[in-house]
PDB file of C-alpha atoms in Angstrom:
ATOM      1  CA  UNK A   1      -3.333 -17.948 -14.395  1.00  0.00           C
ATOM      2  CA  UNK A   2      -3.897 -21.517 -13.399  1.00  0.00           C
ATOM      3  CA  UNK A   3      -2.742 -20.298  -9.611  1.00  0.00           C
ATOM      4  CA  UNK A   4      -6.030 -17.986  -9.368  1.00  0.00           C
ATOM      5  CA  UNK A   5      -8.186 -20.916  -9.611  1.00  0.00           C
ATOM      6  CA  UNK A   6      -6.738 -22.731  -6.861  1.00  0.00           C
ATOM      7  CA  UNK A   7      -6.930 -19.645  -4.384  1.00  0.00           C
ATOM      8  CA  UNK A   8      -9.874 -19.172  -1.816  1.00  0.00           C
ATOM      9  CA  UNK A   9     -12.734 -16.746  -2.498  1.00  0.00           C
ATOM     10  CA  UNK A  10     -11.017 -14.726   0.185  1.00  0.00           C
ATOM     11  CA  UNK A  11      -7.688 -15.078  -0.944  1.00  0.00           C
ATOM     12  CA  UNK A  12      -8.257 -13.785  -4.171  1.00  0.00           C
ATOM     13  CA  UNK A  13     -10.476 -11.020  -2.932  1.00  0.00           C
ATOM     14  CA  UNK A  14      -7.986  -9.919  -0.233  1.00  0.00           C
ATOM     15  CA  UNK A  15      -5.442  -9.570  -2.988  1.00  0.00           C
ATOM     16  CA  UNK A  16      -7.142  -7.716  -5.654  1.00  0.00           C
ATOM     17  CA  UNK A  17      -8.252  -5.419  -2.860  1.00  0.00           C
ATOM     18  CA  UNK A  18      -4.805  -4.819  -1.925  1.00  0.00           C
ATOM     19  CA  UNK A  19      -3.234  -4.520  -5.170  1.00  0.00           C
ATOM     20  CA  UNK A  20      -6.527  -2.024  -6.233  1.00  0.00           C
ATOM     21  CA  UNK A  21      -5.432   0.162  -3.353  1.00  0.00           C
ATOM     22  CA  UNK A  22      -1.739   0.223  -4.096  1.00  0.00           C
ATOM     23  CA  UNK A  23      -1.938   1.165  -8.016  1.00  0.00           C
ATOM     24  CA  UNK A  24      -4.963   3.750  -7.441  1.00  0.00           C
ATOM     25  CA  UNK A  25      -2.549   5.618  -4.371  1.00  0.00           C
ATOM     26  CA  UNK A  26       0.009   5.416  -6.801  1.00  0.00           C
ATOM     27  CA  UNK A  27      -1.953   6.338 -10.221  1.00  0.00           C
ATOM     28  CA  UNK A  28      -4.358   9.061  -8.723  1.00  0.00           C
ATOM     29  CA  UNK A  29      -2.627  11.128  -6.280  1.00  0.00           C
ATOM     30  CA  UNK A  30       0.399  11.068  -7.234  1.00  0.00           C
ATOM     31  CA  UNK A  31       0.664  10.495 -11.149  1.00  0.00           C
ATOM     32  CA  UNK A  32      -2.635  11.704 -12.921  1.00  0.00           C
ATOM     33  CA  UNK A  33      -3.596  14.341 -10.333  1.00  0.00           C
ATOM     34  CA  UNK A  34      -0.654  15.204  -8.380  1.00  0.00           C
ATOM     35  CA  UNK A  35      -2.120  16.016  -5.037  1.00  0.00           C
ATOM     36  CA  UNK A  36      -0.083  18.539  -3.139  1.00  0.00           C
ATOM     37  CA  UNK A  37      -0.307  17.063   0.013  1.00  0.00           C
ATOM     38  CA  UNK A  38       1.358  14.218  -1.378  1.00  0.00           C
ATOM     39  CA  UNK A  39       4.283  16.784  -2.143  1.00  0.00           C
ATOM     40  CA  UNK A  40       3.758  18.180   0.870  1.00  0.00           C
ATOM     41  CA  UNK A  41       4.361  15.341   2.761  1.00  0.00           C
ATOM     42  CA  UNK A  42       7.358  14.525   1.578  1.00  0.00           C
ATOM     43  CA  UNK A  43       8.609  17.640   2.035  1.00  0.00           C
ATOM     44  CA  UNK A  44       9.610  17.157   5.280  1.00  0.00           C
ATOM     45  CA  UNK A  45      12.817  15.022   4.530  1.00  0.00           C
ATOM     46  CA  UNK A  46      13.338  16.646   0.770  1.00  0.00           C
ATOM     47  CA  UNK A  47      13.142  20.229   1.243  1.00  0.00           C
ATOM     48  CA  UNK A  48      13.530  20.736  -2.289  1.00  0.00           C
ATOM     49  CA  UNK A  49      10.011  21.390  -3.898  1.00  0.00           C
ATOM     50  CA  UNK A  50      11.406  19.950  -7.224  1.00  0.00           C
ATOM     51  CA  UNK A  51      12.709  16.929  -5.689  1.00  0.00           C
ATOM     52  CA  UNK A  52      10.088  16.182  -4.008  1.00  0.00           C
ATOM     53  CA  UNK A  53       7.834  16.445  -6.984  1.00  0.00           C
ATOM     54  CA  UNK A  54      10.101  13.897  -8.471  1.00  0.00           C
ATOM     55  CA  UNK A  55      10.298  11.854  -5.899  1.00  0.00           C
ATOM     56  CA  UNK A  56       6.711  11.784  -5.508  1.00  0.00           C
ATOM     57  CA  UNK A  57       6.414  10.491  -9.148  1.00  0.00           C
ATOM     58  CA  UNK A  58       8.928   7.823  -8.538  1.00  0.00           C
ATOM     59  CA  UNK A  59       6.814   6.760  -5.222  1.00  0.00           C
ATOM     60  CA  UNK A  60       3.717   6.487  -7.300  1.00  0.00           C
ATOM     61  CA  UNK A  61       6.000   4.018  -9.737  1.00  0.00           C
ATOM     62  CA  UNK A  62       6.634   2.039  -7.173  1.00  0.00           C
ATOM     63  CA  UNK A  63       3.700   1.831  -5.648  1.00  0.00           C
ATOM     64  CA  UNK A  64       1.719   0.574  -8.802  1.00  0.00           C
ATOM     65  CA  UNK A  65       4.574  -1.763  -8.875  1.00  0.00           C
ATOM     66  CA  UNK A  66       3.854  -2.704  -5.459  1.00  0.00           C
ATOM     67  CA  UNK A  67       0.172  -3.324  -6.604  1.00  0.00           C
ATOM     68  CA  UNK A  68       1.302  -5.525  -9.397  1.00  0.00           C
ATOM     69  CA  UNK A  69       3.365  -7.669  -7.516  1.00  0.00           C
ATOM     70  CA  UNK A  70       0.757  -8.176  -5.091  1.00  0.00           C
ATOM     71  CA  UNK A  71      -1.257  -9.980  -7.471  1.00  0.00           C
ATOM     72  CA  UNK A  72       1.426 -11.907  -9.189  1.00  0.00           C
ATOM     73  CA  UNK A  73       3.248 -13.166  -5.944  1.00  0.00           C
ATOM     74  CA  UNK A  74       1.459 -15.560  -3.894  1.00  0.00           C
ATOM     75  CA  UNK A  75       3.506 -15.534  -0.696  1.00  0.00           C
ATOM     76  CA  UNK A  76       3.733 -14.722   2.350  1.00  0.00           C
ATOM     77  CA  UNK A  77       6.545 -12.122   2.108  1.00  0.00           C
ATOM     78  CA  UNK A  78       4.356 -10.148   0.092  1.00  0.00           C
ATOM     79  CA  UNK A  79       1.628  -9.479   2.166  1.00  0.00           C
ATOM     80  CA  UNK A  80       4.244  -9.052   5.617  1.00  0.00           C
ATOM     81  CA  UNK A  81       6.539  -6.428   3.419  1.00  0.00           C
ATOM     82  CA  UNK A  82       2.925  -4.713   2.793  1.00  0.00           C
ATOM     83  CA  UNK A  83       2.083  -4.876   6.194  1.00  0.00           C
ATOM     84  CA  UNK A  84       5.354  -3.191   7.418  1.00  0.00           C
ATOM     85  CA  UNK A  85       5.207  -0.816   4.713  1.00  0.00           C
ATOM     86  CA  UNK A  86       1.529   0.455   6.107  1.00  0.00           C
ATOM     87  CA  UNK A  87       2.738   0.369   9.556  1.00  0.00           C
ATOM     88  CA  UNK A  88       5.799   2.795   8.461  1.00  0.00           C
ATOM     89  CA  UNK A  89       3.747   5.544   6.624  1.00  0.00           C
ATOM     90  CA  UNK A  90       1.459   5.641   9.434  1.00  0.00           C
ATOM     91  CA  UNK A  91       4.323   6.051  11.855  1.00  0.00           C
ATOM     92  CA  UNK A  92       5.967   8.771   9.140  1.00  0.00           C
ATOM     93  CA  UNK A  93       2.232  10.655   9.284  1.00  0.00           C
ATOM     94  CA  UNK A  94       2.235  10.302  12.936  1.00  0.00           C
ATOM     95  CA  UNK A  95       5.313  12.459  13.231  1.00  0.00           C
ATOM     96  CA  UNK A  96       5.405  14.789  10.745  1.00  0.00           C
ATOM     97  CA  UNK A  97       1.420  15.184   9.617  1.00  0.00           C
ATOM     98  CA  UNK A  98      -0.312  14.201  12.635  1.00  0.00           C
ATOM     99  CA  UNK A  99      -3.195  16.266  12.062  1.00  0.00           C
ATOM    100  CA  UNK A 100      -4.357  14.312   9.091  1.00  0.00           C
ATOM    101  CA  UNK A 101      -5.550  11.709  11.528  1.00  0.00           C
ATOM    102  CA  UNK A 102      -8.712  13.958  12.428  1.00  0.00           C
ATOM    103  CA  UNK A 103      -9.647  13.908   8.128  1.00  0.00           C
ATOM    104  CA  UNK A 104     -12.323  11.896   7.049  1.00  0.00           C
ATOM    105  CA  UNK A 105     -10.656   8.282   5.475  1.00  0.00           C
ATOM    106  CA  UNK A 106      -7.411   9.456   7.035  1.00  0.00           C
ATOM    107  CA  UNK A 107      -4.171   7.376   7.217  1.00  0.00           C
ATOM    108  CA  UNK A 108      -4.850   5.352  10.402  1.00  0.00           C
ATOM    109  CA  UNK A 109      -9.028   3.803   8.939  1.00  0.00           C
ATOM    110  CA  UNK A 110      -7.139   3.216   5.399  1.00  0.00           C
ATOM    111  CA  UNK A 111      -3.540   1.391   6.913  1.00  0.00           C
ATOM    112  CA  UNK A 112      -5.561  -0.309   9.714  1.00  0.00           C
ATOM    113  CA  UNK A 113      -8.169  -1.929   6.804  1.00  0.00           C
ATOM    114  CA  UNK A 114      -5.268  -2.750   4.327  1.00  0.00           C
ATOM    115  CA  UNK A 115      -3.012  -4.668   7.360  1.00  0.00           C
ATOM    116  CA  UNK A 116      -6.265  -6.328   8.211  1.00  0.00           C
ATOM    117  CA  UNK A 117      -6.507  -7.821   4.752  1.00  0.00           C
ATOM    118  CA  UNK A 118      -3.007  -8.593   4.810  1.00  0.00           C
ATOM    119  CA  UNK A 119      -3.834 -10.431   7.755  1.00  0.00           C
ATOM    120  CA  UNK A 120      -6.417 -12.077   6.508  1.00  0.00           C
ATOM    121  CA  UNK A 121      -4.740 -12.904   3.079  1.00  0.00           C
ATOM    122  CA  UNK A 122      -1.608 -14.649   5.441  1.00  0.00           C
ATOM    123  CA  UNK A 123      -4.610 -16.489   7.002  1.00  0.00           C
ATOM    124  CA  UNK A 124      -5.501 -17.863   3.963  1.00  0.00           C
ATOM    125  CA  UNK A 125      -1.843 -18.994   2.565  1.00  0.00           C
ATOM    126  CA  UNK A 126      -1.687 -20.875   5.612  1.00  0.00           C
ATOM    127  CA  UNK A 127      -4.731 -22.560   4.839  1.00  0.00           C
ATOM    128  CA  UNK A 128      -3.933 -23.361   1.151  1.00  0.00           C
ATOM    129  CA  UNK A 129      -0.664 -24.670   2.422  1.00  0.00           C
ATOM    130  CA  UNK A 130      -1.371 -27.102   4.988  1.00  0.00           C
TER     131      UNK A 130
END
């Protein structure tokens, strides 16, 4: 707890916004709602409908996980493992949903924002460090 208090404004705001993002994809769409195009998605490398299901309860895990560890880890790994994991589901989306880029808060305005605060969170590390 002691760590938050020597953080930047920024810092800490970079990484609460981060780690919000992470457990709500993880809690809404794909644990408390189950959105279909989650499912969907996923689909196209586990044909299965069931397994997919699973799998996209397992994701959602993780990814609340993910959101967790973001703020309880304060380095730089962190934010460059979240940076290549945005840059890989917008590459997935890119080839197997490409048409979701055209939606309204679509995969490439919600990735591109999130690596931007990642960016901006590595920023400030190197700041705090020096």
């Amino acid at each position: 707890m002691r760590s938050l208090f020597t953080q930047s404004p920024v810092l800490l705001l970079s990484r609460f916004a981060l780690a919000f993002s992470w457990i709500y994809q993880g809690a809404v769409p794909k644990l408390v709602c189950r959105s279909s195009g989650e499912t969907e998605l996923l689909g196209h490398v586990i044909p299965v409908y069931q397994w997919a299901c699973i799998a996209v309860g397992w994701m959602g895990a993780g990814e609340i996980v993910f959101g967790l560890l973001l703020l309880a880890v304060r380095q730089r790994w962190v934010f460059q493992l979240n940076i290549f994991a945005l840059f890989s589901l917008l590459i997935y989306v890119m080839l197997f949903e490409p048409v979701l880029f055209t939606e309204p808060f679509n995969p490439l305005t919600l990735n591109v924002s999130l690596i931007a605060l990642s960016l901006i969170a590595l920023v400030e590390l190197k700041k705090l460090n020096n």
